Amino acid sequence: MHLAEGILPTVQMLSTTLVAVPLVFLSAYKLRQQFFLQNAEPANRSFLTMAFTLSFAVTLLPIPIPIAGASSHMCATPLLTYILGPVIVPALTAAVLLIQALFFAHGGLTTLGANTLTLGIVGPAVTLATLGVFAAFRVSGKLRLFFAFFLGSLAVYLGDSLLLAWSYADKQPFLKTFGSVCLGFLPVQGPLSMFEALISTKVVTYLSKSHLFSDLQRPTWCQMRHVAPTVILFLIIVSSGTVFFSSRILASTYEGLDEVLFVKTAESFGVYAKDLNPWMTGEVELTIFSLGFFVAGLISGLAYNKWQTFSQQRGLQSNAF
């Protein structure tokens, strides 16, 4: 999710940025129209604030996976896509990643376009596609949500793997790099994505009990039956190809994901990441991270309080878990 500063060659850096920038600007324009104009619903604005701060905290917090001996991050954008709609997510993602790159040494500025593309566009797109396919086959609601969030989360790291394989195709065969990186992240991100899918499904279940959720953009665009055959064929090809080629490659032992997995892959080709925050070490790093989580929690709490106030004013008391 966080490709480090300096590990993408110029072509890949420019290409991903050129793709991401117009989508982010379109997203920001739609976000302003929907949430910040005079006719915008105040409750939705408070909900957007909660979504932003919580996604910032979730994507920054490393979660250890004991069975893999490493840690990784949840993605949050599959859930945000379901709740807020796919057009809103790229702008939120870009803002979150920019703050993390500048102040928390996660990601980078030259890789901001790539990280926004995988986390804010690829992951949400796979989430929507999965929802559409499962809806077409009348799969039950909670099961449909679980697999959509699970595959959407995995797709973020799959997108990063494809980017790295493309970036260093001149140094090592594309499929070998892709397979190695996939084998590096699957033991860690697989269980974590399942955990995220369970939580996200529970969140949607909770929000469905709140009448305020009916005011938010609902994913009615997921009911397009004609996309099912194409998406199924795509998923079969990608899944089969990944298993076939990955099984023939011995994966390196990685201590973690993001910085460790992606940076070590780049270093194996003689490319070294740059440190945007060399002063963030030891107690300073701990202080910065603690302050960041404190501010995010404070803002989320205030926004939630406003959301509940608007709910009570309209006579729509939200149910608890």
Coordinates of C-alpha atoms in Angstrom, one line a residue:
M1 CA 0.0 0.0 0.0
H2 CA 2.9 2.4 0.8
L3 CA 5.5 2.2 -2.0
A4 CA 8.5 4.1 -0.6
E5 CA 10.0 7.3 -2.0
G6 CA 12.4 6.6 -4.9
I7 CA 11.8 3.0 -5.7
L8 CA 9.7 3.5 -8.9
P9 CA 11.6 4.4 -12.1
T10 CA 10.7 7.6 -13.8
V11 CA 8.4 6.0 -16.4
Q12 CA 6.3 4.2 -13.9
M13 CA 6.3 7.2 -11.6
L14 CA 5.0 9.5 -14.3
S15 CA 2.6 7.0 -15.8
T16 CA 0.8 6.3 -12.5
T17 CA 0.8 10.0 -11.6
L18 CA -0.8 11.0 -14.9
V19 CA -3.5 8.4 -14.4
A20 CA -4.2 9.3 -10.8
V21 CA -4.2 13.1 -11.0
P22 CA -7.3 13.6 -13.2
L23 CA -9.2 11.0 -11.2
V24 CA -8.3 12.7 -7.9
F25 CA -9.3 16.1 -9.2
L26 CA -12.6 14.7 -10.4
S27 CA -13.1 13.0 -7.1
A28 CA -12.4 16.3 -5.2
Y29 CA -14.9 18.2 -7.4
K30 CA -17.6 15.6 -6.7
L31 CA -16.7 15.5 -3.0
R32 CA -17.1 19.3 -2.7
Q33 CA -20.4 19.2 -4.5
Q34 CA -21.8 16.4 -2.4
F35 CA -20.5 17.3 1.1
F36 CA -19.5 21.0 1.2
L37 CA -22.0 23.1 -0.7
Q38 CA -24.8 24.9 1.1
N39 CA -27.4 22.3 0.3
A40 CA -25.2 19.4 1.7
E41 CA -26.6 17.4 4.5
P42 CA -24.6 18.3 7.8
A43 CA -24.9 14.7 9.0
N44 CA -23.2 13.4 5.9
R45 CA -20.4 16.0 6.3
S46 CA -19.7 14.7 9.9
F47 CA -19.8 11.1 8.5
L48 CA -17.2 12.1 5.9
T49 CA -14.9 13.6 8.6
M50 CA -15.1 10.3 10.5
A51 CA -14.4 8.3 7.4
F52 CA -11.3 10.4 6.6
T53 CA -9.8 10.3 10.1
L54 CA -10.5 6.7 10.7
S55 CA -9.1 5.7 7.3
F56 CA -6.0 7.7 8.1
A57 CA -5.5 5.8 11.4
V58 CA -6.4 2.4 10.0
T59 CA -4.0 2.6 7.0
L60 CA -1.2 3.9 9.3
L61 CA -1.5 1.4 12.1
P62 CA 0.6 -1.8 11.6
I63 CA -1.2 -4.9 12.7
P64 CA 1.0 -8.0 13.5
I65 CA 0.1 -11.3 12.0
P66 CA 1.6 -13.9 14.3
I67 CA 1.4 -16.9 11.9
A68 CA 3.5 -15.0 9.4
G69 CA 5.8 -13.2 11.8
A70 CA 5.2 -9.8 10.1
S71 CA 2.8 -6.9 10.2
S72 CA 0.7 -5.0 7.6
H73 CA -2.1 -2.4 7.3
M74 CA -5.7 -2.7 6.6
C75 CA -6.9 -0.7 3.5
A76 CA -10.2 0.8 4.5
T77 CA -11.0 2.0 1.0
P78 CA -13.2 -1.1 0.1
L79 CA -15.5 -0.1 3.0
L80 CA -15.4 3.6 2.1
T81 CA -16.3 2.7 -1.5
Y82 CA -19.4 0.9 -0.4
I83 CA -20.5 3.7 2.0
L84 CA -19.5 6.8 0.2
G85 CA -19.3 5.7 -3.4
P86 CA -16.3 5.1 -5.7
V87 CA -16.1 8.7 -7.0
I88 CA -15.4 10.1 -3.5
V89 CA -12.6 7.7 -2.4
P90 CA -9.7 8.8 -4.6
A91 CA -9.6 12.3 -3.2
L92 CA -9.8 11.0 0.4
T93 CA -7.1 8.4 -0.3
A94 CA -4.7 11.0 -1.9
A95 CA -5.1 13.3 1.1
V96 CA -4.5 10.5 3.6
L97 CA -1.4 9.3 1.7
L98 CA 0.0 12.8 1.4
I99 CA -0.2 13.4 5.1
Q100 CA 1.4 10.0 5.9
A101 CA 4.2 10.6 3.4
L102 CA 5.0 14.1 4.7
F103 CA 4.8 13.5 8.4
F104 CA 4.9 9.8 9.1
A105 CA 7.5 8.4 6.7
H106 CA 4.9 6.1 5.1
G107 CA 5.0 6.2 1.3
G108 CA 6.5 9.0 -0.7
L109 CA 5.8 12.0 -2.9
T110 CA 7.1 10.5 -6.2
T111 CA 5.1 7.4 -5.4
L112 CA 2.0 9.3 -4.3
G113 CA 0.3 8.7 -7.7
A114 CA 1.0 5.0 -7.6
N115 CA -0.1 4.5 -4.0
T116 CA -3.3 6.5 -4.7
L117 CA -3.9 4.4 -7.8
T118 CA -3.7 1.1 -6.0
L119 CA -5.3 2.0 -2.7
G120 CA -7.9 4.5 -4.0
I121 CA -8.8 3.2 -7.4
V122 CA -7.7 -0.5 -8.0
G123 CA -9.0 -1.7 -4.6
P124 CA -12.3 0.0 -4.9
A125 CA -12.8 -1.1 -8.5
V126 CA -12.3 -4.8 -7.5
T127 CA -14.7 -4.3 -4.6
L128 CA -17.4 -3.0 -7.0
A129 CA -16.7 -5.7 -9.5
T130 CA -17.1 -8.4 -6.8
L131 CA -20.3 -6.8 -5.5
G132 CA -21.7 -6.8 -9.1
V133 CA -20.8 -10.4 -9.8
F134 CA -22.1 -11.7 -6.5
A135 CA -25.3 -9.7 -6.8
A136 CA -25.9 -11.1 -10.3
F137 CA -25.7 -14.6 -8.9
R138 CA -28.0 -13.6 -6.0
V139 CA -25.4 -14.4 -3.3
S140 CA -26.5 -13.5 0.2
G141 CA -25.9 -10.0 1.4
K142 CA -23.3 -10.6 4.1
L143 CA -21.4 -13.2 2.1
R144 CA -21.3 -10.8 -0.8
L145 CA -20.0 -8.0 1.3
F146 CA -17.3 -10.2 2.9
F147 CA -15.8 -11.4 -0.4
A148 CA -16.0 -7.9 -1.9
F149 CA -14.1 -6.3 1.0
F150 CA -11.7 -9.3 1.1
L151 CA -10.8 -9.2 -2.6
G152 CA -10.7 -5.4 -2.6
S153 CA -8.1 -5.4 0.1
L154 CA -6.0 -8.0 -1.5
A155 CA -6.2 -6.2 -4.9
V156 CA -4.3 -3.2 -3.4
Y157 CA -1.2 -5.3 -2.8
L158 CA -1.8 -7.2 -6.1
G159 CA -1.7 -3.8 -7.8
D160 CA 1.6 -2.9 -6.0
S161 CA 3.0 -6.3 -7.1
L162 CA 2.1 -5.6 -10.7
L163 CA 3.7 -2.2 -10.5
L164 CA 7.0 -3.5 -9.1
A165 CA 7.1 -6.3 -11.7
W166 CA 6.5 -3.8 -14.5
S167 CA 9.1 -1.4 -13.0
Y168 CA 11.9 -3.9 -13.0
A169 CA 11.0 -6.0 -16.0
D170 CA 14.3 -5.0 -17.6
K171 CA 16.2 -6.5 -14.7
Q172 CA 14.2 -9.7 -14.1
P173 CA 11.4 -11.4 -15.9
F174 CA 8.0 -9.8 -15.1
L175 CA 6.4 -13.0 -13.9
K176 CA 9.3 -13.9 -11.6
T177 CA 9.2 -10.6 -9.8
F178 CA 5.4 -10.6 -9.7
G179 CA 5.3 -14.1 -8.2
S180 CA 8.0 -13.4 -5.6
V181 CA 6.2 -10.3 -4.3
C182 CA 2.8 -12.1 -4.3
L183 CA 4.3 -14.9 -2.2
G184 CA 5.8 -12.3 0.1
F185 CA 2.5 -10.5 0.8
L186 CA -0.1 -13.3 0.7
P187 CA 0.8 -15.0 4.1
V188 CA 0.5 -11.6 5.8
Q189 CA -2.1 -9.7 3.9
G190 CA -4.3 -12.7 3.3
P191 CA -5.3 -13.2 7.0
L192 CA -5.4 -9.5 7.5
S193 CA -7.7 -8.9 4.6
M194 CA -10.0 -11.6 6.0
F195 CA -10.0 -9.8 9.3
E196 CA -10.7 -6.5 7.6
A197 CA -13.6 -8.0 5.6
L198 CA -15.2 -9.3 8.8
I199 CA -14.9 -5.9 10.4
S200 CA -16.2 -4.0 7.3
T201 CA -19.2 -6.3 7.0
K202 CA -20.0 -5.7 10.7
V203 CA -19.7 -1.9 10.1
V204 CA -22.1 -2.0 7.2
T205 CA -24.5 -4.2 9.2
Y206 CA -24.5 -1.6 11.9
L207 CA -24.9 1.4 9.6
S208 CA -27.8 -0.4 7.9
K209 CA -29.7 -0.1 11.2
S210 CA -29.2 3.6 11.2
H211 CA -31.7 5.7 9.2
L212 CA -29.0 8.2 8.4
F213 CA -27.3 5.6 6.2
S214 CA -30.2 5.9 3.8
D215 CA -29.1 9.5 3.1
L216 CA -25.6 8.4 1.9
Q217 CA -24.9 7.2 -1.6
R218 CA -25.8 3.6 -1.8
P219 CA -24.1 1.2 -4.3
T220 CA -27.0 0.7 -6.6
W221 CA -24.6 0.7 -9.5
C222 CA -23.4 -2.7 -8.3
Q223 CA -26.4 -4.5 -9.8
M224 CA -25.2 -4.5 -13.4
R225 CA -25.6 -8.1 -14.5
H226 CA -23.9 -7.6 -17.8
V227 CA -20.5 -7.1 -16.1
A228 CA -20.6 -10.6 -14.5
P229 CA -19.1 -12.8 -17.3
T230 CA -16.2 -10.4 -18.1
V231 CA -15.3 -9.9 -14.4
I232 CA -15.5 -13.7 -13.7
L233 CA -13.2 -14.4 -16.6
F234 CA -10.7 -11.8 -15.5
L235 CA -10.7 -13.1 -11.9
I236 CA -10.2 -16.7 -13.1
I237 CA -7.2 -15.7 -15.4
V238 CA -5.5 -13.6 -12.7
S239 CA -6.0 -16.2 -9.9
S240 CA -4.9 -19.1 -12.1
G241 CA -1.9 -17.2 -13.4
T242 CA -0.8 -16.1 -9.9
V243 CA -1.0 -19.7 -8.5
F244 CA 0.7 -21.2 -11.6
F245 CA 3.7 -18.9 -11.6
S246 CA 4.0 -18.3 -7.9
S247 CA 4.2 -22.0 -7.2
R248 CA 7.4 -22.2 -9.2
I249 CA 9.2 -19.4 -7.4
L250 CA 10.9 -19.6 -4.0
A251 CA 9.8 -16.6 -2.1
S252 CA 12.3 -14.7 0.0
T253 CA 11.8 -14.4 3.7
Y254 CA 10.4 -10.9 4.4
E255 CA 10.1 -9.3 7.8
G256 CA 7.1 -7.3 6.9
L257 CA 5.2 -5.6 4.1
D258 CA 5.1 -2.1 2.6
E259 CA 8.5 -0.7 3.4
V260 CA 10.3 -4.0 4.0
L261 CA 8.7 -6.1 1.2
F262 CA 8.7 -3.5 -1.5
V263 CA 11.9 -1.8 -0.6
K264 CA 13.8 -5.0 -0.4
T265 CA 12.5 -6.0 -3.8
A266 CA 13.8 -2.7 -5.2
E267 CA 17.1 -3.1 -3.4
S268 CA 17.6 -6.5 -5.0
F269 CA 17.7 -4.6 -8.3
G270 CA 20.1 -2.0 -7.0
V271 CA 17.5 0.7 -6.4
Y272 CA 17.4 2.3 -2.9
A273 CA 14.5 4.2 -1.3
K274 CA 15.0 7.7 -0.1
D275 CA 14.1 8.8 3.4
L276 CA 11.8 11.9 3.5
N277 CA 11.9 12.0 7.3
P278 CA 15.4 11.2 8.4
W279 CA 14.7 12.9 11.8
M280 CA 11.9 10.4 12.6
T281 CA 13.7 7.9 14.8
G282 CA 13.4 6.6 18.3
E283 CA 11.4 8.7 20.7
V284 CA 10.6 11.3 18.0
E285 CA 8.9 8.7 15.8
L286 CA 6.9 7.3 18.8
T287 CA 5.8 10.9 19.7
I288 CA 4.8 11.8 16.2
F289 CA 2.8 8.5 15.7
S290 CA 1.1 8.9 19.2
L291 CA 0.2 12.5 18.4
G292 CA -1.2 11.5 15.0
F293 CA -3.4 8.8 16.5
F294 CA -4.6 11.1 19.3
V295 CA -5.6 13.8 16.8
A296 CA -7.3 11.3 14.6
G297 CA -9.3 9.9 17.5
L298 CA -10.2 13.3 18.8
I299 CA -11.5 14.5 15.4
S300 CA -13.4 11.2 14.9
G301 CA -15.0 11.5 18.3
L302 CA -16.1 15.1 17.7
A303 CA -17.5 14.2 14.3
Y304 CA -19.4 11.2 15.7
N305 CA -20.9 13.4 18.4
K306 CA -22.1 15.8 15.8
W307 CA -23.5 12.9 13.7
Q308 CA -25.5 11.7 16.7
T309 CA -26.7 15.2 17.4
F310 CA -28.1 15.6 13.9
S311 CA -29.6 12.2 14.2
Q312 CA -31.4 13.1 17.4
Q313 CA -32.6 16.4 16.0
R314 CA -34.3 14.5 13.2
G315 CA -35.7 11.9 15.5
L316 CA -33.6 9.2 14.1
Q317 CA -31.8 7.5 17.0
S318 CA -29.1 5.1 15.8
N319 CA -29.0 1.6 17.1
A320 CA -26.0 0.2 18.9
F321 CA -24.0 -2.8 17.8

